Short mmCIF file of C-alpha atoms and ligand atoms in Angstrom, two decimals:
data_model
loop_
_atom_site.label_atom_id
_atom_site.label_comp_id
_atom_site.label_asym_id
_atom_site.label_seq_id
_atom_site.Cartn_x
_atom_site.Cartn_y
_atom_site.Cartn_z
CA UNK J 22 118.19 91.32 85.77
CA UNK J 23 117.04 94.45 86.27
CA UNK J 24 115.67 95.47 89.78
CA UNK J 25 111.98 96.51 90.60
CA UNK J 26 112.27 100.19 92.06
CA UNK J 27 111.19 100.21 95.85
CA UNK J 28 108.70 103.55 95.35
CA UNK J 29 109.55 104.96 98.94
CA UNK J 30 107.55 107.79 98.25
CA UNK J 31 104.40 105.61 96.95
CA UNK J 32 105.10 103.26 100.18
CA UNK J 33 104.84 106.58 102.58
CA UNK J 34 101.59 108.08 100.76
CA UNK J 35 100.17 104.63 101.55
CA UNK J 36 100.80 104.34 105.42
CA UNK J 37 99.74 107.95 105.44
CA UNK J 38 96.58 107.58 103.99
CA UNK J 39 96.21 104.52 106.47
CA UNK J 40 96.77 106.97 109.26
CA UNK J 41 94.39 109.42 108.29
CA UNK J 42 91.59 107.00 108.57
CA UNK J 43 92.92 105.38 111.99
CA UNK J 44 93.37 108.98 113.55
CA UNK J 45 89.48 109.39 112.65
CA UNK J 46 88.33 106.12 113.87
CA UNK J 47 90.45 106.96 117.23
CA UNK J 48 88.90 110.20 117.22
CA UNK J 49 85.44 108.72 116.68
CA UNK J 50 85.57 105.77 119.00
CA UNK J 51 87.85 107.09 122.12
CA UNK J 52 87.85 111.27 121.57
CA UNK J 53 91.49 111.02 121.70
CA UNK J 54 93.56 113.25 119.03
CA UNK J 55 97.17 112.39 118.61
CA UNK J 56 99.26 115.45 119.38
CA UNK J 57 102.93 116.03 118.88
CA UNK J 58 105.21 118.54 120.16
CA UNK J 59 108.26 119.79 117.76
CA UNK J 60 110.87 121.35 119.62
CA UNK J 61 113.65 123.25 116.95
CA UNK J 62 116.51 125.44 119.15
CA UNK J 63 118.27 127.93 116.53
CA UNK J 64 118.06 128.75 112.93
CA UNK J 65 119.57 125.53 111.20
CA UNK J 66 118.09 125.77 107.88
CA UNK J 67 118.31 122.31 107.04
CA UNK J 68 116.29 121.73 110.90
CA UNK J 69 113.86 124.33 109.89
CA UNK J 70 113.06 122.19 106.48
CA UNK J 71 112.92 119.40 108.34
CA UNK J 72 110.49 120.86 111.30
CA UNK J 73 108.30 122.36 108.25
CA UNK J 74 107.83 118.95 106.85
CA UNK J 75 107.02 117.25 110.35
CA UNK J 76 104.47 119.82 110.90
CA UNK J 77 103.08 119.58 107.41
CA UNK J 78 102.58 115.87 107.79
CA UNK J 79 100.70 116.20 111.11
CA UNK J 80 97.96 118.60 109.47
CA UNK J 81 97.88 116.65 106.58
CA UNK J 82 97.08 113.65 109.47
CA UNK J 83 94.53 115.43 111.49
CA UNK J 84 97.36 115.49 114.10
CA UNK J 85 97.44 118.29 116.62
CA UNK J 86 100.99 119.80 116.11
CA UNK J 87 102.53 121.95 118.80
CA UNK J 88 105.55 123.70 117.84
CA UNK J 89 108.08 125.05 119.47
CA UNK J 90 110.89 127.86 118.36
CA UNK J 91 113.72 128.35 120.79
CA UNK J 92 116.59 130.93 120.38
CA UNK J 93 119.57 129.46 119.68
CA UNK J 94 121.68 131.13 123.16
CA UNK J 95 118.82 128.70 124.83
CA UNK J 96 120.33 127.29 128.07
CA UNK J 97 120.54 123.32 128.69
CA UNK J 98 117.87 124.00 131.79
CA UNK J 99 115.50 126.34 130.02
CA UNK J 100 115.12 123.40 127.40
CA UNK J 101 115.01 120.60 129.86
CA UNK J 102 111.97 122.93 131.62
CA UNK J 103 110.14 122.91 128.18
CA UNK J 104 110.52 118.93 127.52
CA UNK J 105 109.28 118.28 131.63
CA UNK J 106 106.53 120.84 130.59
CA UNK J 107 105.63 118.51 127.56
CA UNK J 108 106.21 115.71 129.57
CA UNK J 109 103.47 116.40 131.50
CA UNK J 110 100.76 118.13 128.74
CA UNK J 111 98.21 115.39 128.18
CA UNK J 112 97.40 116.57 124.61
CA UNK J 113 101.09 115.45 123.41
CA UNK J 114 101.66 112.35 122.61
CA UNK J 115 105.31 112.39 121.24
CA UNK J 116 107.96 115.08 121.78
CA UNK J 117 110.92 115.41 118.77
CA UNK J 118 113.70 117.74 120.10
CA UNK J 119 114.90 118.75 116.49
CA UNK J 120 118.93 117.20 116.09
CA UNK J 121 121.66 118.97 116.59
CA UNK J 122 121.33 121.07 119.21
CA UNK J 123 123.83 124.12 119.74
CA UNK J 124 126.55 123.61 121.55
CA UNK J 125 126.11 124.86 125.19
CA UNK J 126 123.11 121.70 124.96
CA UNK J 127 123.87 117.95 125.64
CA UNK J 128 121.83 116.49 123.52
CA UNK J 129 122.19 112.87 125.08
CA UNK J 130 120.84 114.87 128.78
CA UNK J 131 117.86 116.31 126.71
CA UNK J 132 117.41 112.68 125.45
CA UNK J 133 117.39 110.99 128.59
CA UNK J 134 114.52 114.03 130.09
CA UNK J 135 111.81 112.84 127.38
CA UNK J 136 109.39 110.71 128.89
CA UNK J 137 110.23 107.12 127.15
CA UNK J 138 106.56 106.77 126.33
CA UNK J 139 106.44 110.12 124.34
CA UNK J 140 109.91 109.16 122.71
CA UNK J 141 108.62 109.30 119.18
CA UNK J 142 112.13 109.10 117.62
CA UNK J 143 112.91 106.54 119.57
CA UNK J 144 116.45 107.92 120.86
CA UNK J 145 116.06 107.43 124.34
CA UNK J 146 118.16 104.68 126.46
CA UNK J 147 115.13 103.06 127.48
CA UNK J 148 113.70 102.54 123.76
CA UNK J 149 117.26 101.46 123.03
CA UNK J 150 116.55 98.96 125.67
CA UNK J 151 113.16 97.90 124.26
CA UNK J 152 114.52 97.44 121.27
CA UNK J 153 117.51 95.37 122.29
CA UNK J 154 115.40 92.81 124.51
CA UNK J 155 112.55 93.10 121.64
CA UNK J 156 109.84 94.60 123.49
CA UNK J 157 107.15 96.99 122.81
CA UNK J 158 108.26 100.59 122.44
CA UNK J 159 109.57 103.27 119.82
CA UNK J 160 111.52 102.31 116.97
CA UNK J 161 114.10 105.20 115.42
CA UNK J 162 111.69 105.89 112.35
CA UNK J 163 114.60 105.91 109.59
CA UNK J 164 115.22 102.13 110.52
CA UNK J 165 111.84 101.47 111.21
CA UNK J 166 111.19 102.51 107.40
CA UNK J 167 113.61 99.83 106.04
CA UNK J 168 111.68 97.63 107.90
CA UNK J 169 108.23 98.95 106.68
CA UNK J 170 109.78 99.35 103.02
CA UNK J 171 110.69 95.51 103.12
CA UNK J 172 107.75 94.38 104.60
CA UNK J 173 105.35 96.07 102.16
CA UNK J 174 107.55 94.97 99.19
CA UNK J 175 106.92 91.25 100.53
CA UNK J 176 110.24 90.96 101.02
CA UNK J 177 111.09 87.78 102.69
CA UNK J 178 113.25 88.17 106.10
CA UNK J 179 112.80 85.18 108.19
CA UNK J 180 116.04 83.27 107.47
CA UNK J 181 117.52 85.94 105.16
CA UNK J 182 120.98 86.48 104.50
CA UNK J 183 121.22 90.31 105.98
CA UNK J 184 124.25 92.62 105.82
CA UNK J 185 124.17 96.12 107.12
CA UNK J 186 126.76 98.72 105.99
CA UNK J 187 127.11 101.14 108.42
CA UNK J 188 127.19 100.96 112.39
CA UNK J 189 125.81 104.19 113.46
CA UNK J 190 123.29 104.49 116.29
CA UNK J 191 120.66 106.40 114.32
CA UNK J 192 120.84 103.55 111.36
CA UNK J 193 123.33 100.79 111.13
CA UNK J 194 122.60 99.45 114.70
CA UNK J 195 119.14 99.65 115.35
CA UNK J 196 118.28 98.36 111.73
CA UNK J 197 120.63 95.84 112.69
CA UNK J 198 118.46 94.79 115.86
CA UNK J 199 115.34 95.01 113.78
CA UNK J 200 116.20 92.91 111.41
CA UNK J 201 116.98 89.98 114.46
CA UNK J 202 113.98 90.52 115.46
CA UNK J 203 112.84 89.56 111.78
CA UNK J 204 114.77 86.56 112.16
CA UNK J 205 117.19 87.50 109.44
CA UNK J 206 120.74 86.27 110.05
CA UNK J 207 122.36 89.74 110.13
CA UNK J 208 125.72 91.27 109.45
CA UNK J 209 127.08 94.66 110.53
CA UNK J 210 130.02 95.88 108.65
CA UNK J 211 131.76 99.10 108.79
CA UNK J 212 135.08 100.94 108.32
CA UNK J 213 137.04 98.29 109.41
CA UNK J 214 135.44 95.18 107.74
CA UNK J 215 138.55 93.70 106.03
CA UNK J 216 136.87 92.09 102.89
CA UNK J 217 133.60 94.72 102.34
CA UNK J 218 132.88 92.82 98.90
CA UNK J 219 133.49 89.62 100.10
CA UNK J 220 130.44 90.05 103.34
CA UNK J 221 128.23 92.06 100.81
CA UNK J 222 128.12 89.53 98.71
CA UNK J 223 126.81 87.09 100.77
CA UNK J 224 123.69 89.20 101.40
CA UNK J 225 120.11 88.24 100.38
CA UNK J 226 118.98 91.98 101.80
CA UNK J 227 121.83 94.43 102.20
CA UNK J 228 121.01 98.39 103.61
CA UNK J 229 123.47 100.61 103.11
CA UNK J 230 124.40 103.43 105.82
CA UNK J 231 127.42 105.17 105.35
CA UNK J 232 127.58 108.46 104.51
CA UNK J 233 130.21 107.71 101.35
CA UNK J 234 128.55 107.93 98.44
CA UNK J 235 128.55 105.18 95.58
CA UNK J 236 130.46 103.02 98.21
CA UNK J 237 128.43 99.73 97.04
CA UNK J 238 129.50 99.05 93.41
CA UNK J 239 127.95 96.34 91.24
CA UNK J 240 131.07 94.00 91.90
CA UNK J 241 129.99 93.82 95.68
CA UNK J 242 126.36 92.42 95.35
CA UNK J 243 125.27 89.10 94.34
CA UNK J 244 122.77 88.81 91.31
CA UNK J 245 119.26 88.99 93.38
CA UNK J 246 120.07 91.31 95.74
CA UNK J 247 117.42 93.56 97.49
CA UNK J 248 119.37 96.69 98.20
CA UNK J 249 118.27 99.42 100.54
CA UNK J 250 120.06 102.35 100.33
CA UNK J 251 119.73 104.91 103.12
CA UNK J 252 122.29 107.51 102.38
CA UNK J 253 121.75 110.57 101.15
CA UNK J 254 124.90 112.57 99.67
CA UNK J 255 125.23 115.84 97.93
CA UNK J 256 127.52 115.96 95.11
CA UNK J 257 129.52 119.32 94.02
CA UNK J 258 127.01 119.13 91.07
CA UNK J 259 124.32 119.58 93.68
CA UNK J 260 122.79 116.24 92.26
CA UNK J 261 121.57 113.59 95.76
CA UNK J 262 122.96 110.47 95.64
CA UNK J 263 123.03 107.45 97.66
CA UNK J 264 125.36 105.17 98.98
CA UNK J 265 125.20 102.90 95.88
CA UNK J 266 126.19 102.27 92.65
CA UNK J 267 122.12 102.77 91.79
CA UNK J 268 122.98 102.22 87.74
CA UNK J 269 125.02 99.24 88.41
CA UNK J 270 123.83 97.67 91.06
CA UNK J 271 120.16 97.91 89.58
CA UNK J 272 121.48 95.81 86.58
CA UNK J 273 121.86 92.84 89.46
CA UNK J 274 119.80 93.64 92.45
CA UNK J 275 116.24 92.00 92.46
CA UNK J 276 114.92 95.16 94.19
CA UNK J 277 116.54 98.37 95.14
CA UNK J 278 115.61 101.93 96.46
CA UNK J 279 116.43 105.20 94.43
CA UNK J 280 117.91 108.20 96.13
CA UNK J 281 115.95 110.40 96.48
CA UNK J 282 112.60 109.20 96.64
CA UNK J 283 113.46 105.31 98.91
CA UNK J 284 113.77 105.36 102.59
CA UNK J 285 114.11 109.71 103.04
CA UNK J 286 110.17 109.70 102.27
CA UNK J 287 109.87 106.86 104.96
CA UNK J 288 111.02 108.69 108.15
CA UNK J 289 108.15 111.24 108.53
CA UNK J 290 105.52 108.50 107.76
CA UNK J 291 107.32 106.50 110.54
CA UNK J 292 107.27 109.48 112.96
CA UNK J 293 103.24 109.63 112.24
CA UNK J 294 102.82 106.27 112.83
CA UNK J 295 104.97 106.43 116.55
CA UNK J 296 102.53 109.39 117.19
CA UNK J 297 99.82 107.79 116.51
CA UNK J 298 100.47 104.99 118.22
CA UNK J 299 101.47 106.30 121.55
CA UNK J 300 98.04 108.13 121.47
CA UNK J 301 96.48 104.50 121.28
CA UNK J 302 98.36 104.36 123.83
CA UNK J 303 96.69 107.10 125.66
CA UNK J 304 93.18 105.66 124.34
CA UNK J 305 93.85 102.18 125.51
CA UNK J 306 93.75 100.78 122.50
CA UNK J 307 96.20 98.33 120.93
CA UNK J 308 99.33 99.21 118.83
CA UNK J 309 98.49 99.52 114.89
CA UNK J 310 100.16 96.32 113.47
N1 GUN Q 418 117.76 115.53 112.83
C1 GUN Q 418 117.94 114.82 111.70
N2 GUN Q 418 117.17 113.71 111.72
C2 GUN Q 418 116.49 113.73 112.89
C3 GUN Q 418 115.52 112.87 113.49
O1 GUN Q 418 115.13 111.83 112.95
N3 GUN Q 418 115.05 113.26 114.69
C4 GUN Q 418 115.48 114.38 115.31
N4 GUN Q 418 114.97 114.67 116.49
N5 GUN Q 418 116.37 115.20 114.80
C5 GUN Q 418 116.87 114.88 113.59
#
């Protein structure tokens, strides 16, 4: 077999072409324009890439971006003034403190401060909590694009065989908890799993979150497979690569996502759709599907 590529970058152009017609209907219908505020603190390069992009995506939306450039000798309160500040602005509707923060910062403390409901990335305790118990609220958007790359793939979940590599509170766990809620029967592994292959094997869907790049090798996947594969590793050669095998495992996997171009094109589209729908929120409106 060989697998059907999983276009993340096709799948993200979609659900932002979606938005851009449900931010003008809001618009039209309730005069509410979803606004985020991007918060970056120091000159990370990688951060200010990543802060580029976010605002990029919101113009592209007909978002209304409000961005935010701290020095990086900000103190803990003179950030935790800014979020309360945003807090409190009606125009935003999310708030993304850019990750990591310098050191004299707790970033869990500047977590907690965000107003749950404005908790785009979906990092605070509360949306944790949500997420846990399976009620409404924001979903971490890297997760929340495995989901969204699944579902639009018509990839069935209900009853699945799931096994996710990886146990890390941005990834491995809340996909985990997603996928319940999809009534998969899921499996976390991680560095301790005694028998990796053996688990892997078992899995109808398996996502991959390590970190450790080609750590899934054809011998640990079952022919069928869909494989997700959320890592993103730099090689000395400078060439991006994923967690898996991708040559391999795409001679037995049923589906699978390339690196790059899978679930990294995903997590901006996600963070547009949390945006936009905490401004339904704002509107009164119902949550986009
Ligand atoms: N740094 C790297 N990824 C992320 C993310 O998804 N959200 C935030 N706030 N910071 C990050």
């Amino acid at each position: 077999m060989t697998a059907k590529i999983i276009d993340g970058k096709a799948i993200s152009a979609q659900i932002r072409a979606e938005l851009v017609d449900e931010v003008k209907k809001l618009q039209a219908e309730t005069g509410v324009t979803p606004g985020l505020a991007v918060v970056l603190v120091g000159e990370d390069p990688a951060s200010k890439v990543y802060v580029g992009q976010k605002e990029k995506a919101c113009e592209e939306l007909g978002l209304v971006s409000k961005k935010f450039v701290l020095s990086v000798d900000t103190s803990e309160q003179e950030l935790l003034d800014l979020v309360a500040k945003l807090n409190n602005d009606p125009e935003v509707d999310g708030i993304l403190v850019q990750l990591p923060l310098p050191k004299q910062i707790d970033e869990n403390k500047v977590i907690a401060a965000i107003d749950p409901d404005k908790d785009v990335d979906g990092f605070h305790p509360v949306n944790v909590g949500r997420l846990v118990i399976g009620t409404e609220g924001f979903k971490p958007c890297t997760p929340y694009g495995v989901i969204h790359l699944l579902k639009r793939s018509n990839v069935q979940l209900a009853g699945a065989e799931a096994v996710v590599v990886g146990r890390s509170n941005i990834v491995g766990k809340p996909v985990a908890l997603m996928l319940i809620q999809e009534s998969a029967t899921v499996t976390v592994c991680h560095s301790k799993t005694k028998d990796l292959g053996e688990v892997c094997r078992r899995a109808d869907v398996l996502v991959v979150a390590t970190g450790r790049p080609n750590m899934v090798t054809a011998d640990m996947v079952k022919d069928g497979v869909v494989v997700i594969d959320v890592g993103v590793n730099r090689l000395e050669t400078g060439k991006l690569c994923g967690d898996v095998d991708f040559e391999a495992v795409s001679q037995k996997a049923s589906a699978i996502t390339p690196v790059p171009g899978g679930v990294g094109p995903m997590t901006i589209a996600m963070l547009m759709y949390n945006t936009v729908n905490s401004a339904r929120r704002r509107a009164g409106v119902p949550a986009l599907a």
